[in-house]
Coordinates of C-alpha atoms and ligand atoms in Angstrom, one line a residue:
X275 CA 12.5 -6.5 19.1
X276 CA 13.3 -7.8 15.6
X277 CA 10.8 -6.8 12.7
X278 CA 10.1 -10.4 12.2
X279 CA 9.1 -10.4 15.9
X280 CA 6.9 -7.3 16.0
X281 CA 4.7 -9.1 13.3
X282 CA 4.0 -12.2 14.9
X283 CA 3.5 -10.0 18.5
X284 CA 3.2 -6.7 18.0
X285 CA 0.3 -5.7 20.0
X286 CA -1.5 -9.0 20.5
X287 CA -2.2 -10.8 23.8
X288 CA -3.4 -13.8 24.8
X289 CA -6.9 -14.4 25.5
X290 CA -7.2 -13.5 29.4
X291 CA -10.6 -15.3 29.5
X292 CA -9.4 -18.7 27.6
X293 CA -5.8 -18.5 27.1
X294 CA -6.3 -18.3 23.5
X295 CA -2.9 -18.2 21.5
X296 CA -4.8 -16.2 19.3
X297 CA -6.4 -13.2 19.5
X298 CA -9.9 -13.8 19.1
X299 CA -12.6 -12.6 16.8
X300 CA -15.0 -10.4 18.6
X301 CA -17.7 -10.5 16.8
X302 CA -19.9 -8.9 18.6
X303 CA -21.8 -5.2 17.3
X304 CA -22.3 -4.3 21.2
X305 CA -21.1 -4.5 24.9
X306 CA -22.3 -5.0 28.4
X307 CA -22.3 -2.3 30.4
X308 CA -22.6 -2.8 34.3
X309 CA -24.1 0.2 34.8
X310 CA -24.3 3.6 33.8
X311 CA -21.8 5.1 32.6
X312 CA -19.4 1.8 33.6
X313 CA -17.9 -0.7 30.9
X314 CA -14.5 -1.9 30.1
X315 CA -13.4 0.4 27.5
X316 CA -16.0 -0.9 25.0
X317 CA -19.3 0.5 24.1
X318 CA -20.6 -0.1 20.5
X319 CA -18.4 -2.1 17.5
X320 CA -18.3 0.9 15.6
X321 CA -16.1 2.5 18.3
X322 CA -14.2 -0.1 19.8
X323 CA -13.2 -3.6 19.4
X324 CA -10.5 -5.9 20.7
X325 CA -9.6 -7.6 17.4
X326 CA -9.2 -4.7 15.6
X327 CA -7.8 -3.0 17.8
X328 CA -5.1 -5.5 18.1
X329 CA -4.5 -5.3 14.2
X330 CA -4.2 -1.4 14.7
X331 CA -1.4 -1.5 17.8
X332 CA 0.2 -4.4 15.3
X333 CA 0.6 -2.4 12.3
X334 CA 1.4 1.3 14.4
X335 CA 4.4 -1.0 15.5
X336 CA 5.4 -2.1 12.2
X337 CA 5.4 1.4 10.9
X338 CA 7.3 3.1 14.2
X339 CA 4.5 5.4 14.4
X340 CA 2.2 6.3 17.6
X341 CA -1.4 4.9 16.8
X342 CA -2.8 2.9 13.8
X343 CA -6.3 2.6 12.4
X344 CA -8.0 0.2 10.4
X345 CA -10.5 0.7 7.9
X346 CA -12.7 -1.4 5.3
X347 CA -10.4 -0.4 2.3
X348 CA -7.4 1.2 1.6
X349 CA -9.8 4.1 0.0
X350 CA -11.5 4.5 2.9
X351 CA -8.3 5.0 4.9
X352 CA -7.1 7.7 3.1
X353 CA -10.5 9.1 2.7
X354 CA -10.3 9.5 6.3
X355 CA -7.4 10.7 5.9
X356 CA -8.3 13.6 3.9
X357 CA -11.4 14.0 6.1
X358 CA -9.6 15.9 8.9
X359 CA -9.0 18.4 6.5
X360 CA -10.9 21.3 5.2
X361 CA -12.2 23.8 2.5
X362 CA -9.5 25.2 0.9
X363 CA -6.3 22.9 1.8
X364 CA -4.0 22.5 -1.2
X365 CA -2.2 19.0 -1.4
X366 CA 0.8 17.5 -3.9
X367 CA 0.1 14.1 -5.0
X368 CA 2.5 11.9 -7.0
X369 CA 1.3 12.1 -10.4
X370 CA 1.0 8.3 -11.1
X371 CA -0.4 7.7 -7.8
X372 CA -2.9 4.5 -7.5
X373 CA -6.0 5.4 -9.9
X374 CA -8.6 5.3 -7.1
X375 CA -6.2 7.7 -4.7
X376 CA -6.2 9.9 -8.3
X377 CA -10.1 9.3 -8.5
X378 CA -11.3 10.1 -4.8
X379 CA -9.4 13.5 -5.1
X380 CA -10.5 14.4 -8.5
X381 CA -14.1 13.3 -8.6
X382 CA -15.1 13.9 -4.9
X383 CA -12.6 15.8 -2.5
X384 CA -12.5 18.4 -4.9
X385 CA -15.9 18.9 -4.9
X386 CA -15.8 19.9 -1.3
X387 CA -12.9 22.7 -1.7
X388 CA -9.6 20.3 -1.4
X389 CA -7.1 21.0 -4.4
X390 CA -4.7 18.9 -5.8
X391 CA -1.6 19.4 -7.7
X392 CA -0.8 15.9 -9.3
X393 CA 3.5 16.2 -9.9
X394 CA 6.2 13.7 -10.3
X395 CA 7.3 13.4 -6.9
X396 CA 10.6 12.1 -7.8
X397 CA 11.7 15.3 -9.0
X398 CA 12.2 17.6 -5.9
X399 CA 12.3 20.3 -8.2
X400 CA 8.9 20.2 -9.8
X401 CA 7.1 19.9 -6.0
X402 CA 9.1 22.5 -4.5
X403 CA 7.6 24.7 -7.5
X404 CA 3.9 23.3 -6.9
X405 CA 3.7 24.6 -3.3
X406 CA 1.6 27.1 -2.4
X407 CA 0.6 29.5 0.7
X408 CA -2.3 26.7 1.0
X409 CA -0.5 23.9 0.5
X410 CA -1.0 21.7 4.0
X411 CA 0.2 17.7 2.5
X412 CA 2.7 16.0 0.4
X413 CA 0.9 12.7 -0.3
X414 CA 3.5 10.5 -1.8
X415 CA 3.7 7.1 -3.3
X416 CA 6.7 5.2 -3.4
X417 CA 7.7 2.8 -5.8
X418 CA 4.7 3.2 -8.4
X419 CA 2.4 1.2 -10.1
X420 CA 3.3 0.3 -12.7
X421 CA 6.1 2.1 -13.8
X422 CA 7.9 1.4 -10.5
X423 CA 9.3 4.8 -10.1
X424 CA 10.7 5.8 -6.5
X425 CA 10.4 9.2 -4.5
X426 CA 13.5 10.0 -2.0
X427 CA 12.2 9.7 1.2
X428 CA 15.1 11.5 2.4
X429 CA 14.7 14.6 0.1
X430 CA 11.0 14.7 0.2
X431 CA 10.8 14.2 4.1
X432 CA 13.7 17.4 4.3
X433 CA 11.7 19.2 2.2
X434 CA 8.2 18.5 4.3
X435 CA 10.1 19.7 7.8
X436 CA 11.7 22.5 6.0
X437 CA 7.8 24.0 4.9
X438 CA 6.3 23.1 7.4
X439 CA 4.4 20.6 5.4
X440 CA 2.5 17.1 6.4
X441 CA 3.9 14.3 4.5
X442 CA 1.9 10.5 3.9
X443 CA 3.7 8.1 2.0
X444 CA 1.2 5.3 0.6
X445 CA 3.6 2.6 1.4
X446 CA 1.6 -0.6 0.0
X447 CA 4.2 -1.4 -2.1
X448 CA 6.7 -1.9 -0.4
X449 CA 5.4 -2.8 3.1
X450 CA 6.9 -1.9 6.3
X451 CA 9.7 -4.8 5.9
X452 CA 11.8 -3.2 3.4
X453 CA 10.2 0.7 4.2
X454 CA 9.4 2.8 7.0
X455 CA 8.9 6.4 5.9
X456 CA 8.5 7.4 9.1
X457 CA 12.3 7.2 9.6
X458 CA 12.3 10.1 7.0
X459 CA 9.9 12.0 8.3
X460 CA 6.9 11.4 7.2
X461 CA 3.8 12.0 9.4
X462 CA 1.4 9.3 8.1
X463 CA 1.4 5.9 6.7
X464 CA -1.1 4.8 4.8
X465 CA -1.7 1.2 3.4
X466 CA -4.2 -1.3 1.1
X467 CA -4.3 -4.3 3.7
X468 CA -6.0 -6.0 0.7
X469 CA -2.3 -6.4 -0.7
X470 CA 1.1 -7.3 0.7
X471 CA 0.4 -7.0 4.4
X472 CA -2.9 -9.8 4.1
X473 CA -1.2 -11.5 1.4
X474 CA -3.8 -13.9 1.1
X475 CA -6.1 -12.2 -1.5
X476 CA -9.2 -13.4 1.1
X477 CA -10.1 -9.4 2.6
X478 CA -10.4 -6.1 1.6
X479 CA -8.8 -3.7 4.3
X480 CA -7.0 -1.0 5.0
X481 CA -5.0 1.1 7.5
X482 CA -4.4 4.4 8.7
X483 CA -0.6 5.3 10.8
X484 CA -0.1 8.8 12.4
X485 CA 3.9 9.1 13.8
X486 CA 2.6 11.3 16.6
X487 CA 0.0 10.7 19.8
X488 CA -1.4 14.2 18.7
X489 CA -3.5 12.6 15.7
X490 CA -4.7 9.7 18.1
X491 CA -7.9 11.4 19.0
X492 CA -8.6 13.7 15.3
X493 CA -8.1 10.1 13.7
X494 CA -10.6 7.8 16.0
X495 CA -12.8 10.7 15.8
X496 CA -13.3 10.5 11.9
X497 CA -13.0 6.9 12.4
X498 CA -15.7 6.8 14.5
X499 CA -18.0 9.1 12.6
X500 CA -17.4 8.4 9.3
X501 CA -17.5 4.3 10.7
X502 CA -15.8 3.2 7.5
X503 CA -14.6 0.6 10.0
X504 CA -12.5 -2.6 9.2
X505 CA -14.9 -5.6 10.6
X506 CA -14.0 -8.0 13.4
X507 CA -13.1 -11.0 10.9
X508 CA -11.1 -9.1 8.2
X509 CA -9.4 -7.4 11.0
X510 CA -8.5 -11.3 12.3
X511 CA -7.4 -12.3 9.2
X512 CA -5.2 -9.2 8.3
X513 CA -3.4 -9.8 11.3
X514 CA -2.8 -13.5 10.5
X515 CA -1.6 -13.0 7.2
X516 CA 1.2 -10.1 8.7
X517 CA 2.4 -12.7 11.3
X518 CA 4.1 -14.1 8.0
X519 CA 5.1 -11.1 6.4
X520 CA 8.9 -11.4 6.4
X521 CA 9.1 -14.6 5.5
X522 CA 6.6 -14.1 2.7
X523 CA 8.2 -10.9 0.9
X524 CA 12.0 -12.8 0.9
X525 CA 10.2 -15.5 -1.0
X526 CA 8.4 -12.7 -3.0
X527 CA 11.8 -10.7 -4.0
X528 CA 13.8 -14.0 -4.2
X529 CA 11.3 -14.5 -7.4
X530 CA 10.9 -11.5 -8.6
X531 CA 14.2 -10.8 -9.3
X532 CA 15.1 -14.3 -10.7
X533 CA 11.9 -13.4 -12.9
X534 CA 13.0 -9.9 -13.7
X535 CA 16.9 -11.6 -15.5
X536 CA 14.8 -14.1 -16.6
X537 CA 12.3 -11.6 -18.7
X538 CA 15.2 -9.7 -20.0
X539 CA 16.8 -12.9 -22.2
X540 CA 13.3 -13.9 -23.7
X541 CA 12.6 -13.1 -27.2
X542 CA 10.0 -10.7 -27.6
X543 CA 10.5 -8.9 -24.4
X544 CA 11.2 -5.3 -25.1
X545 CA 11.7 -3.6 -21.8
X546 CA 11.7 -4.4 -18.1
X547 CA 11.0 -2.4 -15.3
X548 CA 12.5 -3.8 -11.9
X549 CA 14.5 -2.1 -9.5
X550 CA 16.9 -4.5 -8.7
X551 CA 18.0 -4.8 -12.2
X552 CA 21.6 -3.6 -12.8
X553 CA 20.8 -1.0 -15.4
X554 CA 17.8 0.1 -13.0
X555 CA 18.8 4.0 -13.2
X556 CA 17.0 4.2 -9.1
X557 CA 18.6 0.9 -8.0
X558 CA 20.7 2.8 -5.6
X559 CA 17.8 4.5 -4.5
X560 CA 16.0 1.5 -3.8
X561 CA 18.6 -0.4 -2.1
X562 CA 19.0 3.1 0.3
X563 CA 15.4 3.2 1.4
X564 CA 13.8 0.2 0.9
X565 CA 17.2 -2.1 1.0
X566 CA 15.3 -4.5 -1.8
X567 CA 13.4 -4.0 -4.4
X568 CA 10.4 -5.5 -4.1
X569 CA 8.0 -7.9 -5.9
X570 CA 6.0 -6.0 -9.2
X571 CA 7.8 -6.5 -12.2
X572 CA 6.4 -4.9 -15.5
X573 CA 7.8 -5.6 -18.9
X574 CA 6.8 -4.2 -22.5
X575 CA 5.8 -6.6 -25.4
X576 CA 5.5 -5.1 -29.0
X577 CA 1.9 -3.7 -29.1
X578 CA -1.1 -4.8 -27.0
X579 CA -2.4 -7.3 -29.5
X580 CA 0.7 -9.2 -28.9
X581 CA -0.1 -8.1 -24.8
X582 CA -3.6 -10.1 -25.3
X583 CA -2.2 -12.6 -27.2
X584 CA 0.1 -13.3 -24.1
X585 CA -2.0 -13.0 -21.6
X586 CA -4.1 -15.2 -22.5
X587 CA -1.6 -18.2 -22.7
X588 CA -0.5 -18.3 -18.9
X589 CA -1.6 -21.4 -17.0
X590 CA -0.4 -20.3 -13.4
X591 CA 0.0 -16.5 -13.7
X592 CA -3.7 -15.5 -13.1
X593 CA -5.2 -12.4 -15.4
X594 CA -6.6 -10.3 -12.8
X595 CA -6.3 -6.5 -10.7
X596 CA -4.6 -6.3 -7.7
X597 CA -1.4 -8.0 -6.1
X598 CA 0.7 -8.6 -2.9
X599 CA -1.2 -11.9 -2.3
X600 CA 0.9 -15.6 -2.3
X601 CA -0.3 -16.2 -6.0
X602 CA 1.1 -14.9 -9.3
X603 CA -1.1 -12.2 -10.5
X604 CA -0.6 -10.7 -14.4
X605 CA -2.4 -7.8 -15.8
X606 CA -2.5 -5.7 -18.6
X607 CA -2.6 -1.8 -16.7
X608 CA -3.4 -0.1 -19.8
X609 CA -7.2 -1.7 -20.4
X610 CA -7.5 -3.0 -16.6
X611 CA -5.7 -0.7 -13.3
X612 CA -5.3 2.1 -15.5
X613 CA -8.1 2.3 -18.3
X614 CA -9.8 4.9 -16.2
X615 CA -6.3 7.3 -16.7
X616 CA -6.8 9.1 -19.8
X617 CA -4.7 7.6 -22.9
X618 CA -2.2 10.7 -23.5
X619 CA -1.8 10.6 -19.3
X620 CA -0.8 7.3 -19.8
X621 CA 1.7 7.9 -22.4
X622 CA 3.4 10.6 -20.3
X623 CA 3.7 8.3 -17.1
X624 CA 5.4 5.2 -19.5
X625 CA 1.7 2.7 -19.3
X626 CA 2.4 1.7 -23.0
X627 CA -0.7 -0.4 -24.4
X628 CA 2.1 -3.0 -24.6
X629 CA 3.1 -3.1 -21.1
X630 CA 2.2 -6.0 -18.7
X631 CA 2.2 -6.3 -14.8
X632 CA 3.0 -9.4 -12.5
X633 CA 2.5 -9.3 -9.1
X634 CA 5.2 -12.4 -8.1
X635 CA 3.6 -14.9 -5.7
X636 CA 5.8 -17.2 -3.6
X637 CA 5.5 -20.5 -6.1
X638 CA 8.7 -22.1 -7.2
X639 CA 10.5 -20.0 -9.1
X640 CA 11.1 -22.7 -12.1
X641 CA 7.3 -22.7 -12.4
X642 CA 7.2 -19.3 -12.8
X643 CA 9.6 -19.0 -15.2
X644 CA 8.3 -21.5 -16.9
X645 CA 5.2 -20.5 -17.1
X646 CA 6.3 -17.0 -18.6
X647 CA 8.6 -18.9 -21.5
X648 CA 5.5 -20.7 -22.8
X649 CA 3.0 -17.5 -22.9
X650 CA 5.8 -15.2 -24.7
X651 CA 6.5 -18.2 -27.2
X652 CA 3.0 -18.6 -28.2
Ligands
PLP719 C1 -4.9 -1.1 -3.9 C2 -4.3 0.2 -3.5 C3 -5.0 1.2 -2.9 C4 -6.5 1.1 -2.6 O1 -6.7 0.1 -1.7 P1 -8.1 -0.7 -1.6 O2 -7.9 -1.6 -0.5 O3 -8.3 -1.4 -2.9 O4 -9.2 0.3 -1.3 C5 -4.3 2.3 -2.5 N1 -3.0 2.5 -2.8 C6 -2.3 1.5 -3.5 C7 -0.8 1.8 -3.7 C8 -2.9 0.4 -3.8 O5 -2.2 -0.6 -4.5

């Protein structure tokens, strides 16, 4: 089946007792049993339940991967992640990987014998030189925020199999629709729900996708014991908002890049970062593995005096963290996503205290546009 198709059925049934087009929310902590020992697959919430577990088959389709778990943030599913590994496992992380993903393995794995080497992931060079005897993971994110610089999935998946190394993209930016690392090899996928694949900005989720059946079990059984479980009604409406998925990222892209040539002829702009732009020195990249470019575009103004100048003369572009949802998000990384990344870190990945951050929603372009000419003129 088509992608478009997988979202809209992938793993979902209708409801055997009701005929429900929907799947329904179970919302329900516990189950009958009939007696000892005999139940229909479900025991306790924490362990099993339907309408998450439809989400989970939904998004282990989207991905091309074997199983699928879903968890109450996209934190907690790489936490579990990292959970079925142990005291003394080295891993190479993409240096400007999200700052949560950064603060998780900094602040707390490490405290429990995990050990990161943080690298640019787009150089094959510099990770081939950071593996060790110990080193188990590549955990790779690809395009980044903000910068939007892209990892070869290709290179880095060859370079995995050929050292016998695990590779997880974190592939919340640019969503199964436009890329499935898995095709390159990697072992996991890993996602924020909370963004693109909800879209709605109403849940908090996230999810957890192994290629093979051998991680079914090791993941359900971390799953099930840490219980950093995604509940019965987020699962619901994560699983709505992917039905629409494809539609919603064209409409995404369609404005992003009409915003990104839009950004480069206004006055005051200095730089901007988008991938579809011609002078995008990964465009071929992108267009190789994700076939778009997706919807985050970031553009520099002069200092960030002039950033909070601008930002605070939008009237539809909302100030605020996050993105992937059907509104127009702005941001300044610098003081908000990234304040937490030390200022001379921040140099050396490109976050400039001038730099600014949309997230493109799926309103009419002109508006957008619009919207973006007023704030820089102010
Ligand atoms: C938001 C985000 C996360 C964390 O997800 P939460 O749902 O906020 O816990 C991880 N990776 C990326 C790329 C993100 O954008």
């Amino acid at each position: 089946m088509g992608f478009s198709t997988d979202c809209i059925h992938g793993g979902q049934w209708y409801d055997p007792h009701s005929g429900a087009v929907m799947v329904p929310i179970y919302q329900t902590s516990t189950y009958q049993q009939q007696g000892i020992g005999k139940h229909k697959g479900y025991e306790y919430a924490r362990t099993q339940n339907p309408t998450r577990q439809a989400l989970e088959e939904n998004v282990a389709k989207l991905e091309g991967g074997a199983c699928g778990f879903a968890f109450a943030s996209g934190m907690a599913a790489i936490n579990a992640l990292m959970s079925m590994f142990q005291s003394g496992d080295h891993f190479i992380v993409t240096s400007n990987t999200y700052g949560g993903t950064f603060r998780l393995m900094d602040r707390i794995l490490q405290k429990f014998g995990l050990s990161f080497s943080f690298v640019d992931t787009s150089n094959l060079e510099a990770v081939k030189a950071a593996i060790k005897p110990e080193t188990k993971m590549l955990f790779v994110e690809t395009p980044t925020n903000p910068m939007l610089t892209l990892t070869d999935l290709e290179a880095i998946g060859n370079l995995a199999k050929e050292r016998e190394l695990l590779l997880c993209v974190d592939n919340t930016f640019a969503t199964p629709y436009r890329q499935q690392p898995m095709r390159w090899g990697a072992d996991f996928v890993v996602h924020s729900t909370t963004k693109y694949l909800n879209g709605h900005s109403d849940c908090v989720g996230g999810v957890l996708i192994a290629r093979d059946e051998q991680w079914r079990e090791k993941i359900h059984f971390v799953q099930n014991s840490a219980g950093a479980i995604l509940g019965p009604m987020d699962s619901w409406l994560t699983l709505r908002g992917i039905k629409t998925l494809a539609v919603r990222m064209d409409r995404h892209e369609r404005n992003a890049n009409a915003i990104a040539k839009a950004l480069c002829d206004m006055p005051g702009v200095d730089r901007v970062y988008y991938p579809g732009l011609p002078d995008y020195p990964q465009r071929e990249l992108a267009l190789k593995q994700m076939g778009s470019f997706g919807a985050i575009v970031s553009f520099t103004v002069s200092s960030q005096e002039r950033a909070e100048q601008v930002l605070t003369q939008f009237k539809l572009f909302c100030l605020a963290e996050s993105l992937g949802g059907v509104e127009s998000l702005v941001c300044h990384p610098a003081s908000m996503t990234h304040a937490a990344v030390p200022a001379e870190h921040r140099a050396a990945l490109g976050i400039s205290d001038g730099l600014i951050r949309l997230s493109v929603g799926i309103e009419d372009e002109s508006d957008l546009i619009e919207d973006l000419a007023q704030a820089l003129k102010a």
